[in-house]
Amino acid sequence: MSEAPYPLDGTSGAQVVPVSDALGGEIRGIDLSRDMGDATFVAIHRAWLRHLVLLFRDQDLSTAGQVAFSRRFGDLDLAPVDEYGRKHREGFPEILVVSNVVEDGEPIGSLGALESKWHTDMSYDERPPRASCLLSVKIPATGGNTGFLNMYEAYETLPPALAGRIRGLTLKHDATYNSVGLLREGAAPVTDVTASPGTSHPIVRTHPETGRKALFLGRRNAAYINGLSVEDSEALLDEIWAHTTHDRFTWHHQWRVGDLLIWDNRCTMHRRDGFDTRSQRIMHRTQIMDDRPPSSGEMP
Ligand code: OGA
Ligand code: MN
């Protein structure tokens, strides 16, 4: 049973409807295509910190509207270079198209129809994005659901002995493969996880806005816990992941056209199911920059 719906402060009639026990809140009664006053945005932001992922349904939002709403959460990154080495779309440098559609022999977007395993966006960067936002433009009849995982809860429920073993450790987040496991532009396959390119971050981070601690795992593939033998690192990572990827920390969203989701990339992971390559899925994505590295919330 999810928590009961409650009014969104600063608005007349808008509501927050928690969507699962684990995380996620649907905001009802807000039209994102209309100008939003600061009081409304402050309430939305507060709900976002509380529920980690917000869902807005039935939105009729232009690309400019998605960019404008995303920008309220912070400065936007330019769309990351995709697996074809392409930079960004004409006219909208902040939008990454996530799609399997091919037009005139050319894929219009990233990630194809492949499954993506649990991950945090671009955690191999020094300052991974604070948030990502997806707006659904076209969706298949089945498949392509996006799941989210509450990394605060994963941390808070660690068996004490396991929590003790990871205290103070840092994890190298591999930069070789993208979220569907394809090699990034110019990268070589990983043969030695201790030597592959990536960035190290504390395995437990403190969220700079909520002060809560969360596990920060990035993704499983080619991850490496610094200072351990590869064997010990693999074994410890397997233990942490077995605990973390438990259903009770997750919520899976089944998309409709016009859904907008924005997730906090500092305290969640996400994944998506693959789907039939004969169907078409088109998502527009923005990414909000973080000015602080994951280590910045660490208390002395
Ligand atoms: C992403 C991502 C999942 C999806 O955009 O970062 O992982 O459902 N997308 O397409
Ligand atoms: Mn992602």
mmCIF file of C-alpha atoms and ligand atoms in Angstrom:
data_model
loop_
_atom_site.group_PDB
_atom_site.id
_atom_site.type_symbol
_atom_site.label_atom_id
_atom_site.label_comp_id
_atom_site.label_asym_id
_atom_site.label_seq_id
_atom_site.Cartn_x
_atom_site.Cartn_y
_atom_site.Cartn_z
ATOM 1 C CA MET A 1 0.000 0.000 0.000
ATOM 2 C CA SER A 2 1.445 3.356 -1.052
ATOM 3 C CA GLU A 3 1.213 6.437 1.128
ATOM 4 C CA ALA A 4 -2.025 8.452 0.715
ATOM 5 C CA PRO A 5 -2.266 11.306 -1.830
ATOM 6 C CA TYR A 6 -1.728 14.774 -0.399
ATOM 7 C CA PRO A 7 -2.144 18.349 -1.658
ATOM 8 C CA LEU A 8 0.774 20.001 -3.436
ATOM 9 C CA ASP A 9 1.529 23.144 -1.388
ATOM 10 C CA GLY A 10 1.348 26.486 -3.081
ATOM 11 C CA THR A 11 -1.305 25.337 -5.553
ATOM 12 C CA SER A 12 -5.053 25.158 -5.583
ATOM 13 C CA GLY A 13 -6.044 21.611 -6.245
ATOM 14 C CA ALA A 14 -2.825 19.938 -7.430
ATOM 15 C CA GLN A 15 -1.947 16.689 -5.689
ATOM 16 C CA VAL A 16 0.962 14.369 -5.062
ATOM 17 C CA VAL A 17 0.006 10.721 -5.479
ATOM 18 C CA PRO A 18 2.701 8.307 -4.277
ATOM 19 C CA VAL A 19 2.942 5.501 -6.836
ATOM 20 C CA SER A 20 4.669 2.763 -4.850
ATOM 21 C CA ASP A 21 6.057 1.968 -1.428
ATOM 22 C CA ALA A 22 9.584 2.276 -2.748
ATOM 23 C CA LEU A 23 9.657 5.630 -4.504
ATOM 24 C CA GLY A 24 7.887 7.786 -7.081
ATOM 25 C CA GLY A 25 5.146 10.382 -6.923
ATOM 26 C CA GLU A 26 2.679 11.370 -9.582
ATOM 27 C CA ILE A 27 1.833 15.064 -9.650
ATOM 28 C CA ARG A 28 -1.764 15.603 -10.727
ATOM 29 C CA GLY A 29 -3.308 18.903 -11.707
ATOM 30 C CA ILE A 30 -0.248 20.654 -13.153
ATOM 31 C CA ASP A 31 -0.004 21.628 -16.810
ATOM 32 C CA LEU A 32 3.706 21.909 -17.512
ATOM 33 C CA SER A 33 3.130 23.892 -20.691
ATOM 34 C CA ARG A 34 1.938 26.868 -18.640
ATOM 35 C CA ASP A 35 4.113 29.263 -16.716
ATOM 36 C CA MET A 36 4.650 28.055 -13.202
ATOM 37 C CA GLY A 37 5.066 30.427 -10.282
ATOM 38 C CA ASP A 38 7.960 30.019 -7.874
ATOM 39 C CA ALA A 39 5.745 28.757 -5.055
ATOM 40 C CA THR A 40 4.489 25.935 -7.257
ATOM 41 C CA PHE A 41 7.978 25.028 -8.347
ATOM 42 C CA VAL A 42 9.275 25.032 -4.760
ATOM 43 C CA ALA A 43 6.524 22.560 -3.846
ATOM 44 C CA ILE A 44 7.309 20.374 -6.846
ATOM 45 C CA HIS A 45 10.991 20.405 -5.947
ATOM 46 C CA ARG A 46 10.206 19.442 -2.369
ATOM 47 C CA ALA A 47 8.020 16.566 -3.588
ATOM 48 C CA TRP A 48 10.857 15.486 -5.885
ATOM 49 C CA LEU A 49 13.364 15.324 -3.018
ATOM 50 C CA ARG A 50 10.850 13.309 -1.033
ATOM 51 C CA HIS A 51 9.726 10.862 -3.742
ATOM 52 C CA LEU A 52 12.962 10.783 -5.846
ATOM 53 C CA VAL A 53 11.100 10.429 -9.147
ATOM 54 C CA LEU A 54 8.163 12.549 -10.281
ATOM 55 C CA LEU A 55 5.660 11.602 -12.946
ATOM 56 C CA PHE A 56 3.427 14.066 -14.815
ATOM 57 C CA ARG A 57 0.883 12.455 -17.150
ATOM 58 C CA ASP A 58 -1.108 13.708 -20.128
ATOM 59 C CA GLN A 59 1.260 16.571 -20.848
ATOM 60 C CA ASP A 60 1.126 18.357 -24.167
ATOM 61 C CA LEU A 61 4.600 19.780 -23.935
ATOM 62 C CA SER A 62 6.786 21.203 -26.696
ATOM 63 C CA THR A 63 10.492 20.554 -26.775
ATOM 64 C CA ALA A 64 11.062 24.145 -25.668
ATOM 65 C CA GLY A 65 8.613 23.521 -22.815
ATOM 66 C CA GLN A 66 10.525 20.437 -21.671
ATOM 67 C CA VAL A 67 13.786 22.381 -21.777
ATOM 68 C CA ALA A 68 12.241 25.258 -19.794
ATOM 69 C CA PHE A 69 10.783 22.969 -17.104
ATOM 70 C CA SER A 70 14.004 20.955 -16.763
ATOM 71 C CA ARG A 71 15.982 24.146 -16.401
ATOM 72 C CA ARG A 72 14.099 25.019 -13.224
ATOM 73 C CA PHE A 73 16.010 22.148 -11.572
ATOM 74 C CA GLY A 74 19.393 23.587 -12.575
ATOM 75 C CA ASP A 75 21.555 24.354 -15.581
ATOM 76 C CA LEU A 76 21.230 21.811 -18.344
ATOM 77 C CA ASP A 77 23.969 19.730 -19.855
ATOM 78 C CA LEU A 78 24.242 19.666 -23.591
ATOM 79 C CA ALA A 79 23.023 16.295 -24.828
ATOM 80 C CA PRO A 80 25.776 13.722 -24.371
ATOM 81 C CA VAL A 81 27.457 12.343 -27.483
ATOM 82 C CA ASP A 82 25.542 9.221 -28.511
ATOM 83 C CA GLU A 83 26.888 5.780 -29.447
ATOM 84 C CA TYR A 84 27.112 6.841 -33.085
ATOM 85 C CA GLY A 85 29.407 9.716 -32.128
ATOM 86 C CA ARG A 86 26.708 12.282 -32.849
ATOM 87 C CA LYS A 87 26.495 15.385 -30.745
ATOM 88 C CA HIS A 88 23.032 16.836 -30.610
ATOM 89 C CA ARG A 89 19.949 17.717 -32.501
ATOM 90 C CA GLU A 90 19.688 20.734 -34.718
ATOM 91 C CA GLY A 91 18.088 23.581 -32.777
ATOM 92 C CA PHE A 92 17.869 21.817 -29.385
ATOM 93 C CA PRO A 93 21.373 21.154 -28.085
ATOM 94 C CA GLU A 94 19.983 20.052 -24.689
ATOM 95 C CA ILE A 95 17.768 17.283 -26.078
ATOM 96 C CA LEU A 96 18.964 13.719 -26.517
ATOM 97 C CA VAL A 97 16.594 11.543 -28.511
ATOM 98 C CA VAL A 98 16.292 8.028 -27.057
ATOM 99 C CA SER A 99 14.777 5.874 -29.777
ATOM 100 C CA ASN A 100 14.996 2.753 -31.897
ATOM 101 C CA VAL A 101 13.446 4.449 -34.935
ATOM 102 C CA VAL A 102 15.509 4.370 -38.111
ATOM 103 C CA GLU A 103 14.800 6.904 -40.833
ATOM 104 C CA ASP A 104 16.463 6.619 -44.228
ATOM 105 C CA GLY A 105 18.885 4.087 -42.804
ATOM 106 C CA GLU A 106 19.917 6.397 -39.959
ATOM 107 C CA PRO A 107 18.888 5.821 -36.317
ATOM 108 C CA ILE A 108 17.165 8.975 -35.047
ATOM 109 C CA GLY A 109 18.289 8.362 -31.459
ATOM 110 C CA SER A 110 20.170 6.298 -28.881
ATOM 111 C CA LEU A 111 19.883 2.916 -27.166
ATOM 112 C CA GLY A 112 17.879 1.091 -29.860
ATOM 113 C CA ALA A 113 15.323 -1.388 -28.482
ATOM 114 C CA LEU A 114 17.798 -3.016 -26.107
ATOM 115 C CA GLU A 115 17.317 -3.743 -22.438
ATOM 116 C CA SER A 116 19.290 -1.445 -20.163
ATOM 117 C CA LYS A 117 20.399 -2.794 -16.818
ATOM 118 C CA TRP A 118 20.268 -0.872 -13.537
ATOM 119 C CA HIS A 119 22.444 2.226 -13.762
ATOM 120 C CA THR A 120 23.018 5.797 -12.717
ATOM 121 C CA ASP A 121 23.454 8.195 -15.617
ATOM 122 C CA MET A 122 27.065 9.077 -16.440
ATOM 123 C CA SER A 123 28.395 8.158 -13.015
ATOM 124 C CA TYR A 124 31.844 7.794 -14.615
ATOM 125 C CA ASP A 125 32.018 11.598 -14.802
ATOM 126 C CA GLU A 126 33.608 13.742 -12.081
ATOM 127 C CA ARG A 127 30.253 15.417 -11.623
ATOM 128 C CA PRO A 128 27.505 13.110 -12.798
ATOM 129 C CA PRO A 129 24.202 14.797 -13.654
ATOM 130 C CA ARG A 130 21.881 15.735 -10.813
ATOM 131 C CA ALA A 131 18.824 14.617 -12.693
ATOM 132 C CA SER A 132 17.507 13.358 -15.994
ATOM 133 C CA CYS A 133 14.102 13.983 -17.517
ATOM 134 C CA LEU A 134 12.305 11.877 -20.127
ATOM 135 C CA LEU A 135 9.222 12.898 -22.095
ATOM 136 C CA SER A 136 7.474 10.158 -24.063
ATOM 137 C CA VAL A 137 6.626 10.997 -27.650
ATOM 138 C CA LYS A 138 5.866 7.533 -29.012
ATOM 139 C CA ILE A 139 5.679 4.249 -27.156
ATOM 140 C CA PRO A 140 5.302 0.577 -28.080
ATOM 141 C CA ALA A 141 2.140 -1.321 -27.124
ATOM 142 C CA THR A 142 4.193 -3.496 -24.768
ATOM 143 C CA GLY A 143 7.722 -3.507 -23.366
ATOM 144 C CA GLY A 144 10.074 -0.596 -22.784
ATOM 145 C CA ASN A 145 8.935 0.008 -19.184
ATOM 146 C CA THR A 146 11.385 2.030 -17.096
ATOM 147 C CA GLY A 147 12.189 0.901 -13.559
ATOM 148 C CA PHE A 148 13.567 2.968 -10.678
ATOM 149 C CA LEU A 149 15.354 1.939 -7.513
ATOM 150 C CA ASN A 150 15.598 3.786 -4.201
ATOM 151 C CA MET A 151 19.268 3.926 -3.230
ATOM 152 C CA TYR A 152 18.600 5.522 0.175
ATOM 153 C CA GLU A 153 16.603 2.477 1.154
ATOM 154 C CA ALA A 154 19.167 0.127 -0.311
ATOM 155 C CA TYR A 155 21.742 1.810 1.922
ATOM 156 C CA GLU A 156 19.591 2.023 5.054
ATOM 157 C CA THR A 157 18.702 -1.668 4.927
ATOM 158 C CA LEU A 158 22.228 -3.015 4.415
ATOM 159 C CA PRO A 159 23.025 -5.751 6.911
ATOM 160 C CA PRO A 160 25.280 -4.051 9.504
ATOM 161 C CA ALA A 161 28.242 -6.323 8.734
ATOM 162 C CA LEU A 162 28.066 -5.461 5.035
ATOM 163 C CA ALA A 163 27.674 -1.752 5.823
ATOM 164 C CA GLY A 164 30.791 -2.034 7.966
ATOM 165 C CA ARG A 165 32.798 -3.649 5.176
ATOM 166 C CA ILE A 166 32.035 -0.919 2.646
ATOM 167 C CA ARG A 167 32.593 2.025 4.977
ATOM 168 C CA GLY A 168 35.150 4.413 3.480
ATOM 169 C CA LEU A 169 35.554 2.471 0.226
ATOM 170 C CA THR A 170 35.566 4.052 -3.205
ATOM 171 C CA LEU A 171 34.308 2.520 -6.401
ATOM 172 C CA LYS A 172 35.652 3.073 -9.893
ATOM 173 C CA HIS A 173 32.771 3.742 -12.287
ATOM 174 C CA ASP A 174 33.618 2.392 -15.708
ATOM 175 C CA ALA A 175 33.386 4.743 -18.680
ATOM 176 C CA THR A 176 33.673 2.099 -21.392
ATOM 177 C CA TYR A 177 30.125 0.857 -21.891
ATOM 178 C CA ASN A 178 26.851 2.749 -22.192
ATOM 179 C CA SER A 179 23.649 1.840 -20.374
ATOM 180 C CA VAL A 180 22.697 -0.870 -22.881
ATOM 181 C CA GLY A 181 26.183 -2.370 -22.726
ATOM 182 C CA LEU A 182 27.496 -0.996 -26.031
ATOM 183 C CA LEU A 183 31.026 0.335 -26.283
ATOM 184 C CA ARG A 184 31.177 4.104 -26.145
ATOM 185 C CA GLU A 185 32.624 5.980 -29.073
ATOM 186 C CA GLY A 186 36.384 5.347 -29.208
ATOM 187 C CA ALA A 187 36.466 2.981 -26.184
ATOM 188 C CA ALA A 188 38.225 -0.411 -26.090
ATOM 189 C CA PRO A 189 36.634 -3.477 -24.432
ATOM 190 C CA VAL A 190 37.586 -3.916 -20.770
ATOM 191 C CA THR A 191 40.015 -6.747 -20.086
ATOM 192 C CA ASP A 192 41.203 -5.521 -16.674
ATOM 193 C CA VAL A 193 38.752 -3.641 -14.437
ATOM 194 C CA THR A 194 41.601 -2.129 -12.437
ATOM 195 C CA ALA A 195 42.962 -0.385 -15.527
ATOM 196 C CA SER A 196 39.872 0.629 -17.512
ATOM 197 C CA PRO A 197 38.987 4.331 -17.802
ATOM 198 C CA GLY A 198 36.555 5.729 -15.270
ATOM 199 C CA THR A 199 36.158 7.893 -12.199
ATOM 200 C CA SER A 200 36.184 6.885 -8.554
ATOM 201 C CA HIS A 201 33.513 8.009 -6.113
ATOM 202 C CA PRO A 202 32.646 7.031 -2.538
ATOM 203 C CA ILE A 203 30.431 3.951 -2.510
ATOM 204 C CA VAL A 204 28.225 5.672 0.060
ATOM 205 C CA ARG A 205 27.395 9.271 -0.717
ATOM 206 C CA THR A 206 25.522 11.935 1.194
ATOM 207 C CA HIS A 207 22.830 13.703 -0.784
ATOM 208 C CA PRO A 208 23.727 17.409 -0.676
ATOM 209 C CA GLU A 209 20.106 18.572 -0.416
ATOM 210 C CA THR A 210 18.523 16.022 1.894
ATOM 211 C CA GLY A 211 21.578 15.064 3.952
ATOM 212 C CA ARG A 212 20.562 11.393 3.602
ATOM 213 C CA LYS A 213 23.083 8.710 2.760
ATOM 214 C CA ALA A 214 22.647 6.553 -0.328
ATOM 215 C CA LEU A 215 24.515 3.767 -2.036
ATOM 216 C CA PHE A 216 26.198 4.996 -5.202
ATOM 217 C CA LEU A 217 26.911 2.069 -7.510
ATOM 218 C CA GLY A 218 26.677 3.417 -11.054
ATOM 219 C CA ARG A 219 26.406 0.090 -12.830
ATOM 220 C CA ARG A 220 27.621 -3.431 -12.249
ATOM 221 C CA ASN A 221 29.496 -4.093 -15.461
ATOM 222 C CA ALA A 222 33.259 -3.438 -15.195
ATOM 223 C CA ALA A 223 32.942 -1.751 -11.799
ATOM 224 C CA TYR A 224 35.888 -2.045 -9.436
ATOM 225 C CA ILE A 225 36.295 -1.354 -5.712
ATOM 226 C CA ASN A 226 39.628 0.391 -5.356
ATOM 227 C CA GLY A 227 42.307 -1.253 -3.280
ATOM 228 C CA LEU A 228 40.853 -4.786 -3.402
ATOM 229 C CA SER A 229 41.970 -7.727 -5.504
ATOM 230 C CA VAL A 230 39.735 -8.170 -8.531
ATOM 231 C CA GLU A 231 38.369 -11.348 -6.979
ATOM 232 C CA ASP A 232 37.482 -9.642 -3.683
ATOM 233 C CA SER A 233 36.032 -6.650 -5.493
ATOM 234 C CA GLU A 234 33.808 -8.888 -7.637
ATOM 235 C CA ALA A 235 32.622 -10.853 -4.601
ATOM 236 C CA LEU A 236 31.837 -7.742 -2.558
ATOM 237 C CA LEU A 237 30.092 -6.065 -5.493
ATOM 238 C CA ASP A 238 27.986 -9.173 -6.054
ATOM 239 C CA GLU A 239 26.924 -9.096 -2.414
ATOM 240 C CA ILE A 240 26.022 -5.399 -2.513
ATOM 241 C CA TRP A 241 24.140 -5.769 -5.797
ATOM 242 C CA ALA A 242 22.215 -8.823 -4.584
ATOM 243 C CA HIS A 243 20.969 -6.733 -1.665
ATOM 244 C CA THR A 244 20.335 -3.604 -3.733
ATOM 245 C CA THR A 245 18.364 -4.983 -6.652
ATOM 246 C CA HIS A 246 15.575 -6.242 -4.470
ATOM 247 C CA ASP A 247 12.019 -5.719 -5.764
ATOM 248 C CA ARG A 248 10.944 -3.914 -2.624
ATOM 249 C CA PHE A 249 13.199 -0.953 -3.491
ATOM 250 C CA THR A 250 11.792 -0.609 -7.010
ATOM 251 C CA TRP A 251 8.951 0.830 -9.027
ATOM 252 C CA HIS A 252 8.410 0.160 -12.743
ATOM 253 C CA HIS A 253 6.694 2.725 -14.904
ATOM 254 C CA GLN A 254 4.539 1.721 -17.826
ATOM 255 C CA TRP A 255 4.587 4.622 -20.271
ATOM 256 C CA ARG A 256 1.804 6.453 -22.055
ATOM 257 C CA VAL A 257 2.414 9.158 -24.635
ATOM 258 C CA GLY A 258 2.664 12.535 -22.881
ATOM 259 C CA ASP A 259 4.271 11.229 -19.685
ATOM 260 C CA LEU A 260 7.149 13.218 -18.273
ATOM 261 C CA LEU A 261 9.419 11.665 -15.648
ATOM 262 C CA ILE A 262 12.206 13.414 -13.801
ATOM 263 C CA TRP A 263 14.488 11.418 -11.526
ATOM 264 C CA ASP A 264 17.105 12.323 -8.952
ATOM 265 C CA ASN A 265 20.263 10.726 -10.301
ATOM 266 C CA ARG A 266 22.019 11.086 -6.918
ATOM 267 C CA CYS A 267 19.826 8.648 -4.995
ATOM 268 C CA THR A 268 18.207 6.385 -7.610
ATOM 269 C CA MET A 269 19.193 3.920 -10.291
ATOM 270 C CA HIS A 270 17.039 3.114 -13.305
ATOM 271 C CA ARG A 271 16.733 0.442 -15.989
ATOM 272 C CA ARG A 272 14.459 -0.303 -18.876
ATOM 273 C CA ASP A 273 13.045 -3.421 -20.457
ATOM 274 C CA GLY A 274 13.860 -4.159 -24.042
ATOM 275 C CA PHE A 275 11.032 -4.147 -26.577
ATOM 276 C CA ASP A 276 10.078 -5.495 -29.969
ATOM 277 C CA THR A 277 12.360 -3.985 -32.601
ATOM 278 C CA ARG A 278 9.398 -3.775 -34.981
ATOM 279 C CA SER A 279 7.635 -1.276 -32.724
ATOM 280 C CA GLN A 280 8.700 2.329 -32.277
ATOM 281 C CA ARG A 281 9.640 4.188 -29.130
ATOM 282 C CA ILE A 282 10.683 7.850 -29.047
ATOM 283 C CA MET A 283 11.707 9.727 -25.901
ATOM 284 C CA HIS A 284 13.114 13.212 -25.511
ATOM 285 C CA ARG A 285 15.615 13.529 -22.735
ATOM 286 C CA THR A 286 17.258 16.390 -20.871
ATOM 287 C CA GLN A 287 19.954 16.183 -18.250
ATOM 288 C CA ILE A 288 20.506 18.619 -15.381
ATOM 289 C CA MET A 289 24.090 19.365 -14.361
ATOM 290 C CA ASP A 290 25.433 19.015 -10.871
ATOM 291 C CA ASP A 291 27.958 21.511 -9.617
ATOM 292 C CA ARG A 292 29.108 19.199 -6.815
ATOM 293 C CA PRO A 293 30.885 15.841 -7.118
ATOM 294 C CA PRO A 294 29.402 12.833 -5.273
ATOM 295 C CA SER A 295 32.094 13.125 -2.596
ATOM 296 C CA SER A 296 31.039 16.668 -1.675
ATOM 297 C CA GLY A 297 28.317 15.695 0.752
ATOM 298 C CA GLU A 298 30.693 13.590 2.858
ATOM 299 C CA MET A 299 30.735 14.652 6.459
ATOM 300 C CA PRO A 300 34.177 14.834 8.081
HETATM 301 C C1 OGA B 1 18.116 7.331 -19.991
HETATM 302 C C2 OGA B 1 17.632 5.966 -19.891
HETATM 303 C C3 OGA B 1 15.620 4.695 -20.121
HETATM 304 C C4 OGA B 1 14.467 4.590 -21.043
HETATM 305 O O1 OGA B 1 17.514 8.095 -20.769
HETATM 306 O O2 OGA B 1 19.084 7.687 -19.293
HETATM 307 O O3 OGA B 1 18.249 5.160 -19.238
HETATM 308 O O4 OGA B 1 13.427 4.173 -20.567
HETATM 309 N N1 OGA B 1 16.470 5.732 -20.517
HETATM 310 O O5 OGA B 1 14.604 4.900 -22.221
HETATM 311 MN MN MN B 2 19.945 6.133 -18.158
#
